[in-house]
JSON list of C-alpha atoms in Angstrom, two decimals:
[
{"chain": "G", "resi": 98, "resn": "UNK", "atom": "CA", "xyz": [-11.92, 5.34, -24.24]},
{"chain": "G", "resi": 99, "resn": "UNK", "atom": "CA", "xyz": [-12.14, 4.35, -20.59]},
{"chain": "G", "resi": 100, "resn": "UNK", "atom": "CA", "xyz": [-8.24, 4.89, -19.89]},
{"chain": "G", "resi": 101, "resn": "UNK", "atom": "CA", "xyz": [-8.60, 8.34, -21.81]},
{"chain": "G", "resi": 102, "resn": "UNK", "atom": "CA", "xyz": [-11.99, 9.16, -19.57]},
{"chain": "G", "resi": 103, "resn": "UNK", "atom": "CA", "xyz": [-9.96, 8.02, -16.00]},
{"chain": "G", "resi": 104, "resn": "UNK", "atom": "CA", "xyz": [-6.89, 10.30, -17.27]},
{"chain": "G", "resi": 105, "resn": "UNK", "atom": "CA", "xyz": [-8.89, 13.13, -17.92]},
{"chain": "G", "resi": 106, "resn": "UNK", "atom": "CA", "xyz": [-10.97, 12.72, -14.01]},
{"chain": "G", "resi": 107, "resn": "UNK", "atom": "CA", "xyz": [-7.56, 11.82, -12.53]},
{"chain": "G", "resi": 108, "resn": "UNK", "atom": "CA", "xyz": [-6.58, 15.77, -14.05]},
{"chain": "G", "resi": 109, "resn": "UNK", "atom": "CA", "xyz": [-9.29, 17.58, -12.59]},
{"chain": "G", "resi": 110, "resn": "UNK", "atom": "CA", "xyz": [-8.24, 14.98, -9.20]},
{"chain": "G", "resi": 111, "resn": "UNK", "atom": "CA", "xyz": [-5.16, 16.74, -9.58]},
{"chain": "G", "resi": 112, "resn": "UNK", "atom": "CA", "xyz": [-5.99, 20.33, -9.80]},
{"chain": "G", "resi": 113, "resn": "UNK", "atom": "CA", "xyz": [-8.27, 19.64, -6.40]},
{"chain": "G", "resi": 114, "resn": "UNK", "atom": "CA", "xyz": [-5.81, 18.24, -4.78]},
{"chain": "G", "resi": 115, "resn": "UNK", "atom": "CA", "xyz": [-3.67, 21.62, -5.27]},
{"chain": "G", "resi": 116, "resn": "UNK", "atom": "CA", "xyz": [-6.47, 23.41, -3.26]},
{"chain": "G", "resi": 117, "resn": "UNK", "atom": "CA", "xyz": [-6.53, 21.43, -1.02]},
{"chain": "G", "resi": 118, "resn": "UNK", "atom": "CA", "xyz": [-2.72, 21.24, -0.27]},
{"chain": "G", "resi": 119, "resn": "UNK", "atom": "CA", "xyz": [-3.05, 24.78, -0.83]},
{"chain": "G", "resi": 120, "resn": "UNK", "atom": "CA", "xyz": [-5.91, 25.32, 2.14]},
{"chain": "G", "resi": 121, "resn": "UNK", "atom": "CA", "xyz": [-5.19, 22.51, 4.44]},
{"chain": "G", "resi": 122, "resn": "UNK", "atom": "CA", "xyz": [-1.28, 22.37, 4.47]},
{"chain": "G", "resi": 123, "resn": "UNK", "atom": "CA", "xyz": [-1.51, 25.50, 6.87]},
{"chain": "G", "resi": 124, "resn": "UNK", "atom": "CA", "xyz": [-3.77, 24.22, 9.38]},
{"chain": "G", "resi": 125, "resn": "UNK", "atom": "CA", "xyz": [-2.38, 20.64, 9.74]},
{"chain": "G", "resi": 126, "resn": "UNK", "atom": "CA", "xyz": [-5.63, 19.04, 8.50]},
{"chain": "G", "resi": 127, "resn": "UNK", "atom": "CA", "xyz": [-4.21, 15.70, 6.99]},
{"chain": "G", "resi": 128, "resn": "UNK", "atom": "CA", "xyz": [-7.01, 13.11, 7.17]},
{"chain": "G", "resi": 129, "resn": "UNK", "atom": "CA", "xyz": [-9.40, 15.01, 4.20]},
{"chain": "G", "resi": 130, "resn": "UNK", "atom": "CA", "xyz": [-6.68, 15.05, 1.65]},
{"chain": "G", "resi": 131, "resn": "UNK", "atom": "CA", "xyz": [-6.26, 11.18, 2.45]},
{"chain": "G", "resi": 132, "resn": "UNK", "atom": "CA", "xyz": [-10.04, 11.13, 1.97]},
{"chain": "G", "resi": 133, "resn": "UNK", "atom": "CA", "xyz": [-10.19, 13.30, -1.03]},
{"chain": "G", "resi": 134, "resn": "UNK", "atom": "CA", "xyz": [-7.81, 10.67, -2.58]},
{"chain": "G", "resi": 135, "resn": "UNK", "atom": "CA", "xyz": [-9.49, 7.58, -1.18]},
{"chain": "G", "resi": 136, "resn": "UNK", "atom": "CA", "xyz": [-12.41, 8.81, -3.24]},
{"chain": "G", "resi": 137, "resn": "UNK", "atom": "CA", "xyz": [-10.58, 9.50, -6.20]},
{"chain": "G", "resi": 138, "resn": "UNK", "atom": "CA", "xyz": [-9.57, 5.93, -6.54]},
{"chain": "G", "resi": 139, "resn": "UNK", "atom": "CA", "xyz": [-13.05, 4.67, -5.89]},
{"chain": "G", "resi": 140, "resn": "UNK", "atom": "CA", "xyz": [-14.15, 5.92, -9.14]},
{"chain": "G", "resi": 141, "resn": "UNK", "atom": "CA", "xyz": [-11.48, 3.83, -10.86]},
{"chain": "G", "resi": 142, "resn": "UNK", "atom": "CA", "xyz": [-12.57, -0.03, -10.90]},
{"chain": "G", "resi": 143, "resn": "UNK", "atom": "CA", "xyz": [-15.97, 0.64, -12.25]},
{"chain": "G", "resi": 144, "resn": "UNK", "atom": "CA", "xyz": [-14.57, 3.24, -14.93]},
{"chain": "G", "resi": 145, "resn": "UNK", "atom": "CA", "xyz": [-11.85, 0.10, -15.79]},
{"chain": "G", "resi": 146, "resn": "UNK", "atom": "CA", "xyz": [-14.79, -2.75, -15.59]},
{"chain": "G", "resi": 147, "resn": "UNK", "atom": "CA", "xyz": [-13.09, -4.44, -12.58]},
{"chain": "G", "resi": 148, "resn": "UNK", "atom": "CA", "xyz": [-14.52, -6.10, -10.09]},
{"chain": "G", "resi": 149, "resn": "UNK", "atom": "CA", "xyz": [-13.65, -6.29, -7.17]},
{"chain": "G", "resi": 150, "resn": "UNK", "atom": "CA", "xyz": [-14.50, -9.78, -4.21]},
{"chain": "G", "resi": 151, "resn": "UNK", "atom": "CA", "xyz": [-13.19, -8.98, -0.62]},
{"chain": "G", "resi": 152, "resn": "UNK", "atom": "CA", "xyz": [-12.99, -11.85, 1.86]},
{"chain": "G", "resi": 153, "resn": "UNK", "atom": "CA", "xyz": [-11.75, -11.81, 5.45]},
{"chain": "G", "resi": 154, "resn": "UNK", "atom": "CA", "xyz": [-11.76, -7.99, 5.82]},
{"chain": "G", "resi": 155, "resn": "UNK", "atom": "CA", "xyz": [-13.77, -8.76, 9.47]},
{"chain": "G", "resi": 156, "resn": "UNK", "atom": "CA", "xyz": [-10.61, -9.16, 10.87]},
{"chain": "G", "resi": 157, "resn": "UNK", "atom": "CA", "xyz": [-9.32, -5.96, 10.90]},
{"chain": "G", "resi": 158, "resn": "UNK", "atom": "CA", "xyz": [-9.38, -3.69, 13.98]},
{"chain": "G", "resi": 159, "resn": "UNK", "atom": "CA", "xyz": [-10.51, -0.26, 12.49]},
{"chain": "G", "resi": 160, "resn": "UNK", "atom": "CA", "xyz": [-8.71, 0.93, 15.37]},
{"chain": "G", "resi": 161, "resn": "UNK", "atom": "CA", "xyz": [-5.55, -0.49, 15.87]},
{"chain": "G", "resi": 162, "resn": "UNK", "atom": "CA", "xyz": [-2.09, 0.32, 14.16]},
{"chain": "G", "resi": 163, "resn": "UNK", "atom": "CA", "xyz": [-1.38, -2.50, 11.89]},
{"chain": "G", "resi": 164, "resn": "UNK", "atom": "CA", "xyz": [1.63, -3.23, 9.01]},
{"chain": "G", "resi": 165, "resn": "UNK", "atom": "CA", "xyz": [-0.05, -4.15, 5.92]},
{"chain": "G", "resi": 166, "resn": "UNK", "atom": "CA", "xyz": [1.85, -6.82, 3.31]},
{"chain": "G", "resi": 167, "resn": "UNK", "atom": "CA", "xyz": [0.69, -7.94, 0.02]},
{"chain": "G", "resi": 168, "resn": "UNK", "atom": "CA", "xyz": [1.78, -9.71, -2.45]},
{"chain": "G", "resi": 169, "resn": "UNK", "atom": "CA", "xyz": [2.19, -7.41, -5.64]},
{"chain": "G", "resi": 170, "resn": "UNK", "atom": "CA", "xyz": [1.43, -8.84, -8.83]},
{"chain": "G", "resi": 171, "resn": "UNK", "atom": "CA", "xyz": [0.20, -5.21, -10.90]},
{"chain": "G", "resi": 172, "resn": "UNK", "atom": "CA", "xyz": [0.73, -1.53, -10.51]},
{"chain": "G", "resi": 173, "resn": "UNK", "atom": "CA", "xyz": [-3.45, -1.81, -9.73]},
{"chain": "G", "resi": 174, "resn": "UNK", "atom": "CA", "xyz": [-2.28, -3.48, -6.55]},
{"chain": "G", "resi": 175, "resn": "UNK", "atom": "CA", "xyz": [-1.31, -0.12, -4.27]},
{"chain": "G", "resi": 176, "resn": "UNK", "atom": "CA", "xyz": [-4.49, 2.04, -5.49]},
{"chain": "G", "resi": 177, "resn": "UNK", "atom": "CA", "xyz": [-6.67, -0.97, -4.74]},
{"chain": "G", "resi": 178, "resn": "UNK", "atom": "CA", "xyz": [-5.76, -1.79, -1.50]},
{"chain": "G", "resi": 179, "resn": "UNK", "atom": "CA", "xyz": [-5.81, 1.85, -0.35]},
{"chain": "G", "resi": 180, "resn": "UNK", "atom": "CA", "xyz": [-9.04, 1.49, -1.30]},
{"chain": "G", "resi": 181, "resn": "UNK", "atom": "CA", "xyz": [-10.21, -1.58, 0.34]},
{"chain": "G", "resi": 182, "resn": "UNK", "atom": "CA", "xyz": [-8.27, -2.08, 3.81]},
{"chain": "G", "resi": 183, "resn": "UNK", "atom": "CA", "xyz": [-10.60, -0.14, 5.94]},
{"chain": "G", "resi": 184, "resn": "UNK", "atom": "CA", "xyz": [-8.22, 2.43, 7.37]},
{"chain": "G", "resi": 185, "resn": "UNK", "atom": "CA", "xyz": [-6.64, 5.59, 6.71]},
{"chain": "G", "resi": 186, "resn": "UNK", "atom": "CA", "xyz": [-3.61, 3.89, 5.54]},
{"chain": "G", "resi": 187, "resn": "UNK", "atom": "CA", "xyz": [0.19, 5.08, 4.87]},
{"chain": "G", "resi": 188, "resn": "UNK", "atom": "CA", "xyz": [2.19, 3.71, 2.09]},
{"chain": "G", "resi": 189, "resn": "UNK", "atom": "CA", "xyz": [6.22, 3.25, 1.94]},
{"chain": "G", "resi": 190, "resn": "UNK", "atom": "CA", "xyz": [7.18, 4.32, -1.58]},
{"chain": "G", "resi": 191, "resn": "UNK", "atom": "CA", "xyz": [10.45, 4.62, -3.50]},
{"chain": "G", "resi": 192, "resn": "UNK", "atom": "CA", "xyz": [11.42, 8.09, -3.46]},
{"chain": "G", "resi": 193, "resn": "UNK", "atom": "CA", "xyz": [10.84, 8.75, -7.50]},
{"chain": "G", "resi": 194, "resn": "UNK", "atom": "CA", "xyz": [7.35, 8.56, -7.04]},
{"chain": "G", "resi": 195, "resn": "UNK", "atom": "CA", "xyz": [7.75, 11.10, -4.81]},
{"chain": "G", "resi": 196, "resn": "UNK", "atom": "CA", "xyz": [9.25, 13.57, -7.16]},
{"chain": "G", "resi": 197, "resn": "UNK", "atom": "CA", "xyz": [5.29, 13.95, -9.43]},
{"chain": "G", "resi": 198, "resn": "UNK", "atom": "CA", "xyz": [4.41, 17.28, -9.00]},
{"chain": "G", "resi": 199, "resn": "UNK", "atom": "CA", "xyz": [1.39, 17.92, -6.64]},
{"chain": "G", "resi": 200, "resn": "UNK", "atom": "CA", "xyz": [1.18, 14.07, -5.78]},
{"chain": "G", "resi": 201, "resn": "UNK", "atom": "CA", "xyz": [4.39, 14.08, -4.23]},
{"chain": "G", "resi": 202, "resn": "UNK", "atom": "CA", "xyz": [3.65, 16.83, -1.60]},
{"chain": "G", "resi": 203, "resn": "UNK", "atom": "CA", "xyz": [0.59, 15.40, -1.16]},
{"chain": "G", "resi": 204, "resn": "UNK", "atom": "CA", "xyz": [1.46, 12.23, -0.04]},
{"chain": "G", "resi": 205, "resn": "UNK", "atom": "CA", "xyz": [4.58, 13.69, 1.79]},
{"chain": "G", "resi": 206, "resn": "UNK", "atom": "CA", "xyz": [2.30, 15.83, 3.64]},
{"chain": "G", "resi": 207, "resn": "UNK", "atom": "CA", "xyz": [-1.04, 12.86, 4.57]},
{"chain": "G", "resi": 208, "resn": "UNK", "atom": "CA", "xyz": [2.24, 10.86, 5.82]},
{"chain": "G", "resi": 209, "resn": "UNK", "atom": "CA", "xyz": [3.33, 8.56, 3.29]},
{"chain": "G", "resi": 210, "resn": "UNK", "atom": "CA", "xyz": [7.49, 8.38, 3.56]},
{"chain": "G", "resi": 211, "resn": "UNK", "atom": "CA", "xyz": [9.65, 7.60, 0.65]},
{"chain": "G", "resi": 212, "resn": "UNK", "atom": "CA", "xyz": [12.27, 5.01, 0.69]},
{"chain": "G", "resi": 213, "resn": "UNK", "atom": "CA", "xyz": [15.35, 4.97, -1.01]},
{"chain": "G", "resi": 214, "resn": "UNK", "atom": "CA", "xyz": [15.82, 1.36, -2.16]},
{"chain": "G", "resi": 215, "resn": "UNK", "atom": "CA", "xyz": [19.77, 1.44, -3.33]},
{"chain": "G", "resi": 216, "resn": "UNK", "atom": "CA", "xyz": [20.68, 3.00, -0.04]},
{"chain": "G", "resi": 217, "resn": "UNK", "atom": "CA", "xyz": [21.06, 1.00, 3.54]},
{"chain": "G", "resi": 218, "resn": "UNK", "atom": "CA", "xyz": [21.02, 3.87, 5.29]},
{"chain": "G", "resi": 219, "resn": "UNK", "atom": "CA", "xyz": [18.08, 5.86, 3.33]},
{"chain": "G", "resi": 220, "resn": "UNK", "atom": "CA", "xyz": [15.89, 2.47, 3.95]},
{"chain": "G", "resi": 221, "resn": "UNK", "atom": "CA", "xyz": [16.90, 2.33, 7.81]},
{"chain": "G", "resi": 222, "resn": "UNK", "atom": "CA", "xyz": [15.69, 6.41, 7.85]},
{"chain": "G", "resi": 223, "resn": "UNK", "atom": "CA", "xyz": [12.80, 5.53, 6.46]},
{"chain": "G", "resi": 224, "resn": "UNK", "atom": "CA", "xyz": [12.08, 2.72, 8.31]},
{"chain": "G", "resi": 225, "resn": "UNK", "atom": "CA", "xyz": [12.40, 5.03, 11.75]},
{"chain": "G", "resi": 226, "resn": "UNK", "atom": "CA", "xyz": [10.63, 7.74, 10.14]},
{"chain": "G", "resi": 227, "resn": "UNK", "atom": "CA", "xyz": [7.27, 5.80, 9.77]},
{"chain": "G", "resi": 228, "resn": "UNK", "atom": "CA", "xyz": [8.07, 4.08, 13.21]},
{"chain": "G", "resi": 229, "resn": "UNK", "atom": "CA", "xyz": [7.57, 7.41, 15.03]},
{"chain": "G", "resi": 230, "resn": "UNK", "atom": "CA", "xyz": [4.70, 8.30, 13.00]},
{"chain": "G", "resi": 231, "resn": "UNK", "atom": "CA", "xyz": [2.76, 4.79, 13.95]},
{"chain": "G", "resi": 232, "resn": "UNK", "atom": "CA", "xyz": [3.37, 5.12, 17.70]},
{"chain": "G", "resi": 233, "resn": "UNK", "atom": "CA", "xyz": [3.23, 9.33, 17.18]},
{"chain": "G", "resi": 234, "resn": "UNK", "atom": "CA", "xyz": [-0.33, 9.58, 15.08]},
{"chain": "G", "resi": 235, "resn": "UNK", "atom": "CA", "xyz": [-0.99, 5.58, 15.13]},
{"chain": "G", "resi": 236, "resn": "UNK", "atom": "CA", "xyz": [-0.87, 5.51, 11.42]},
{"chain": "G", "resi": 237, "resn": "UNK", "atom": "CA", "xyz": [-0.80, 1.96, 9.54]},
{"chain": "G", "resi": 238, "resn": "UNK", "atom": "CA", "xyz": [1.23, 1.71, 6.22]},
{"chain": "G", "resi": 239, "resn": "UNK", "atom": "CA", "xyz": [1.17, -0.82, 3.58]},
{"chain": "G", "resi": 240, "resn": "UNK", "atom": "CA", "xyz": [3.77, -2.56, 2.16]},
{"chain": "G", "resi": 241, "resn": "UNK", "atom": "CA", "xyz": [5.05, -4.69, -0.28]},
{"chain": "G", "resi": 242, "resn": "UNK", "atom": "CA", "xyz": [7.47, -7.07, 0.83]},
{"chain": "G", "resi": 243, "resn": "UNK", "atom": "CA", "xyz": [8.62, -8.54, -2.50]},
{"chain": "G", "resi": 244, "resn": "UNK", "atom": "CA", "xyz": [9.90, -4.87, -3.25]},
{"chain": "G", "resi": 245, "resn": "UNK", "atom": "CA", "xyz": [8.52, -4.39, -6.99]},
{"chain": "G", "resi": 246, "resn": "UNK", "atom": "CA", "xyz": [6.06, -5.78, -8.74]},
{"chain": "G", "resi": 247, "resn": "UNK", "atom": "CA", "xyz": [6.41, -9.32, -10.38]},
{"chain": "G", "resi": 248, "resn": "UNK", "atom": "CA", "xyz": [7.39, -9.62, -13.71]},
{"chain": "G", "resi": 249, "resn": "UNK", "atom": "CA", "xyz": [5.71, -13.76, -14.16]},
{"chain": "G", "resi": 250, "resn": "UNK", "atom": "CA", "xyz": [3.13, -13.69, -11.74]},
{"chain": "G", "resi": 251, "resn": "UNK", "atom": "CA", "xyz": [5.25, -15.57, -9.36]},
{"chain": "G", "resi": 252, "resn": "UNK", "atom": "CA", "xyz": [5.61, -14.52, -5.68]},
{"chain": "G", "resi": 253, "resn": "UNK", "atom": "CA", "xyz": [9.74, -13.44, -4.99]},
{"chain": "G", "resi": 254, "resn": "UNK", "atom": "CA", "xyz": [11.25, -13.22, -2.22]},
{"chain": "G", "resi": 255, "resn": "UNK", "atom": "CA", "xyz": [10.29, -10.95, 0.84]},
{"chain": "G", "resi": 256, "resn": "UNK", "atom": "CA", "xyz": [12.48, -8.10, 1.66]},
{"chain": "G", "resi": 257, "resn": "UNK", "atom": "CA", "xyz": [13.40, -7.48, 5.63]},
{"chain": "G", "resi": 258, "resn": "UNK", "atom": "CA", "xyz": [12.52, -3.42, 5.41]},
{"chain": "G", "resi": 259, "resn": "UNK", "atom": "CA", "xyz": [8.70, -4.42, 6.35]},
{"chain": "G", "resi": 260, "resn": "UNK", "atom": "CA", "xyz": [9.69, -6.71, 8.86]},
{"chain": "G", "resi": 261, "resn": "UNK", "atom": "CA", "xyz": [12.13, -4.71, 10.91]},
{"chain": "G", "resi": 262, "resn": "UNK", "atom": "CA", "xyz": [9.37, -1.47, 10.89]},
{"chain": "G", "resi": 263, "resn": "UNK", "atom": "CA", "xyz": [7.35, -4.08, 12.52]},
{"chain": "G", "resi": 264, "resn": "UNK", "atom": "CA", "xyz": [9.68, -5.01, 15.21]},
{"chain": "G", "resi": 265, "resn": "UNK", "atom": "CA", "xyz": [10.77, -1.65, 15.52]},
{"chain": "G", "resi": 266, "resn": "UNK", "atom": "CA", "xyz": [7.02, -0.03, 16.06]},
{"chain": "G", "resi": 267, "resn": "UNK", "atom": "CA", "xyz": [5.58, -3.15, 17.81]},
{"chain": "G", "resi": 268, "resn": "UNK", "atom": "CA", "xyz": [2.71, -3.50, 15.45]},
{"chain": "G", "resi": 269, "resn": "UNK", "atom": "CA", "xyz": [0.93, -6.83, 14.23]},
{"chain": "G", "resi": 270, "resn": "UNK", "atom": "CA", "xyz": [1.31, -7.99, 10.51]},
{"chain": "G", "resi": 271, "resn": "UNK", "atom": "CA", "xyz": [-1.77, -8.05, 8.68]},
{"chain": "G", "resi": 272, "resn": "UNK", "atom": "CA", "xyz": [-1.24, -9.98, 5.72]},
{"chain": "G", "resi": 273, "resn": "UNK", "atom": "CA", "xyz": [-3.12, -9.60, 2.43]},
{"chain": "G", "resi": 274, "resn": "UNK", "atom": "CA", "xyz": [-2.90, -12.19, -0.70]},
{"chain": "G", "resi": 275, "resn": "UNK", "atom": "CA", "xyz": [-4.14, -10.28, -3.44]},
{"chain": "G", "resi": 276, "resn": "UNK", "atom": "CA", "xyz": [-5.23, -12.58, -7.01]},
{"chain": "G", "resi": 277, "resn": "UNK", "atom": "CA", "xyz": [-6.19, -10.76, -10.55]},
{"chain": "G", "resi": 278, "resn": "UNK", "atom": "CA", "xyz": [-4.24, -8.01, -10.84]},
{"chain": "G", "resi": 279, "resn": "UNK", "atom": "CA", "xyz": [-1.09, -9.55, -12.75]},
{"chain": "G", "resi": 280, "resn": "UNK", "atom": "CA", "xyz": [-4.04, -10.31, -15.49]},
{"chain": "G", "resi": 281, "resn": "UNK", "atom": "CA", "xyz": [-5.55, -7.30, -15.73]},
{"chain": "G", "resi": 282, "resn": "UNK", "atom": "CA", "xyz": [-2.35, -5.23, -16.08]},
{"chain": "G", "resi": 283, "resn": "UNK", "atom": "CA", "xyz": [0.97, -7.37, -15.77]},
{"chain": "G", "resi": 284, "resn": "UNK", "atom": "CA", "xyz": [4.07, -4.94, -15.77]},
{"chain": "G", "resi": 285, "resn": "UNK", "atom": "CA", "xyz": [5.27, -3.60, -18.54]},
{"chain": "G", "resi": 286, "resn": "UNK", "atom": "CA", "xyz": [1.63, -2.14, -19.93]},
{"chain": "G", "resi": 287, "resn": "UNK", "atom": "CA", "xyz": [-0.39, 1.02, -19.34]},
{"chain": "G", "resi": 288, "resn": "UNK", "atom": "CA", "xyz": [-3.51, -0.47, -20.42]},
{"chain": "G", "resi": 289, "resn": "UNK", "atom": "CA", "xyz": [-5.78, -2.12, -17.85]},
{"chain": "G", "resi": 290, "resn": "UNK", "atom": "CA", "xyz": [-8.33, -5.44, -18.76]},
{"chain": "G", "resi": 291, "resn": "UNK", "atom": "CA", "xyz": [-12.03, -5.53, -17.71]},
{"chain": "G", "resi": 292, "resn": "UNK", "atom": "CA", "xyz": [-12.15, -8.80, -15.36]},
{"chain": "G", "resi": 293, "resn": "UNK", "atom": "CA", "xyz": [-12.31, -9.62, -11.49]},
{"chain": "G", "resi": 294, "resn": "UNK", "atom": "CA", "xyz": [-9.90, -9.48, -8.43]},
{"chain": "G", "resi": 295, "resn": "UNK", "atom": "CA", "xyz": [-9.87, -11.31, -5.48]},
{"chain": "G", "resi": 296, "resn": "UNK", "atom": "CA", "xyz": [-8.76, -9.66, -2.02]},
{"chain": "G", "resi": 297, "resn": "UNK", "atom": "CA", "xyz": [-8.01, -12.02, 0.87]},
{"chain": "G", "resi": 298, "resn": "UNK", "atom": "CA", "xyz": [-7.26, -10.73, 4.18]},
{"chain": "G", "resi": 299, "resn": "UNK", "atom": "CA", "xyz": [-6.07, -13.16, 6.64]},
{"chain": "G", "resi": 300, "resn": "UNK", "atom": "CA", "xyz": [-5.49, -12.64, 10.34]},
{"chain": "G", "resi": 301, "resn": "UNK", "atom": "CA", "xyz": [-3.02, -10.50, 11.62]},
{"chain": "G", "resi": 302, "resn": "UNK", "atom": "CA", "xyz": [0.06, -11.89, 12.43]},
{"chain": "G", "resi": 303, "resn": "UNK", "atom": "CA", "xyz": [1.75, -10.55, 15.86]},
{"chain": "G", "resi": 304, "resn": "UNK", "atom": "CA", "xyz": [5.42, -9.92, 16.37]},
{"chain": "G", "resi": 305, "resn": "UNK", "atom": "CA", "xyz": [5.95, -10.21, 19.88]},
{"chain": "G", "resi": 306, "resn": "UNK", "atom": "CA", "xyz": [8.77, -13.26, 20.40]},
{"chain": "G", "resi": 307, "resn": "UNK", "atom": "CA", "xyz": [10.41, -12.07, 17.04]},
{"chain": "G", "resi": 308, "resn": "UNK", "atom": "CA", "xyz": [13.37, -9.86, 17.25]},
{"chain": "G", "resi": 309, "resn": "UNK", "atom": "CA", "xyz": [16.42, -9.59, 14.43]},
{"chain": "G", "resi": 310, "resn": "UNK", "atom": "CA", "xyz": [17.75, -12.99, 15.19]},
{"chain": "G", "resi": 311, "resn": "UNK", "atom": "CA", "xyz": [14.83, -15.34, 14.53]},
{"chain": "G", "resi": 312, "resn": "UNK", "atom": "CA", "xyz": [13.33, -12.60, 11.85]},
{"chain": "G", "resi": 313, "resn": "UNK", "atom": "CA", "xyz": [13.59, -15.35, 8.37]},
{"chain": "G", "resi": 314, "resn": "UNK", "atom": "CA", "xyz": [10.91, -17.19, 10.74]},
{"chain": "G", "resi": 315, "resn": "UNK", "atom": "CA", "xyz": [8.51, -14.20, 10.74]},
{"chain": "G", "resi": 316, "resn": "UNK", "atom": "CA", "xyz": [9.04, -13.64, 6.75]},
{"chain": "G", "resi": 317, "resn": "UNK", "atom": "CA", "xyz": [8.60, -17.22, 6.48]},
{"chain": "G", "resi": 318, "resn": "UNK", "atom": "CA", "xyz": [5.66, -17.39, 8.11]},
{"chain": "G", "resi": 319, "resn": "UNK", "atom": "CA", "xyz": [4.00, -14.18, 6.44]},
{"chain": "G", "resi": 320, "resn": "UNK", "atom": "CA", "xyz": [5.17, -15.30, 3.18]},
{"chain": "G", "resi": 321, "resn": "UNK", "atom": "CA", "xyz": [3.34, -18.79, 3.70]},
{"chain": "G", "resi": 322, "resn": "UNK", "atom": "CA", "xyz": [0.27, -17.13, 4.91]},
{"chain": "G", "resi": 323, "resn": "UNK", "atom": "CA", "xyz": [0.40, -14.56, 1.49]},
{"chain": "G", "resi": 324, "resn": "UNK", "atom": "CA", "xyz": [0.92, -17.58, -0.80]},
{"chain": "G", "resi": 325, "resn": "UNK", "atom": "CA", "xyz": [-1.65, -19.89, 0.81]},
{"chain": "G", "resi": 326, "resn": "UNK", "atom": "CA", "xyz": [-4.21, -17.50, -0.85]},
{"chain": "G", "resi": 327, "resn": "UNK", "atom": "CA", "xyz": [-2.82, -17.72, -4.44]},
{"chain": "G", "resi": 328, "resn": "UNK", "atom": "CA", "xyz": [-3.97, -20.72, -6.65]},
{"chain": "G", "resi": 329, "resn": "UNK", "atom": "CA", "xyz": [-2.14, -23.48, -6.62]}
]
């Protein structure tokens, strides 16, 4: 009943976000779309009975241009941190996602920037593309490093797209371990769980000393930080 209930707000969601592509599109007005879907996603954990425990979300500089990386255990793990990092954030996204009617203009237009993950070149676009936009507008984007969602609940191994945005754009790594999610809805399902998550945000990481040559160090060391917040 609750997954029926969120499908049927999420349509409505969808109809006002038309409008609003329809009204704001024209005048460049990007940041109340992002809102209008911040919001939309707020309604969703108490519809679903989850419950949500933030620690370590102090840290972050409202201000400042960060990369955010994750761990990413459900497909509740993107809506959720939109939700909770306290920016306007960005996300990276393979291009499919891109391709849902109204949502994909949507996000194309607030700034998010698809990635084509079978293509070198399409990844190294993307990666410039959301370069220029964090030193252009001083957006932040989230990623996920891993790539895709796990399929055991085990971290896997980082991909270098993340890491190479942040060398390219200069901006600190602000790491995220995120703990729940792969319960509530592991991959695979289209059902979601009442039951808790745990967001941990740990200090941001800067990249200055880094470059292409010592960049396994920098996974490394985000990859350590992400993991140190996951039960042992």
């Amino acid at each position: 009943m609750r997954t029926i209930f969120l499908v049927l707000i999420y349509a409505v969601l969808i109809f006002v976000l038309l409008v609003f592509i329809i009204i704001f599109w024209p005048l460049g007005l990007r940041e109340p779309l992002l809102r209008l879907g911040k919001w939309a996603i707020s309604l969703a954990p108490g519809i679903l009975g989850v419950k949500v425990k933030i620690a370590g979300r102090e840290m972050i500089d409202k201000r400042t241009p960060y990369i955010f990386m994750s761990n990413h255990l459900s497909f509740l793990d993107g809506p959720l941190l939109f939700l909770l990092i306290p920016q306007s954030i960005r996300v990276i996204l393979k291009k499919e996602v891109f391709r849902i009617p109204v949502v994909g203009q949507g996000m194309r237009f607030v700034g998010f920037v698809p990635v084509d993950r079978r293509s070198v070149r399409g990844g190294k676009k993307s990666i410039d593309r959301a370069a220029h936009l964090m030193r252009e507008r001083r957006y932040s984007y989230l990623i996920f490093p891993e790539g895709t969602r796990t399929r055991d609940g085990r971290t896997q191994a980082f991909k270098r797209g993340g890491f190479f945005l942040a060398l390219e754009s200069g901006a600190a790594i602000a790491p995220i371990t995120i703990r729940g999610t792969y319960e509530l809805m592991p991959r695979g399902t289209i059902f979601t769980r009442r039951g808790k998550v745990d967001v941990l945000f740990h200090p941001p990481v800067p990249v200055e000393g880094f470059d292409q040559h010592n960049m396994r160090t920098l996974i490394d060391k985000v990859k350590d930080i992400i993991v140190s917040g996951l039960p042992a």
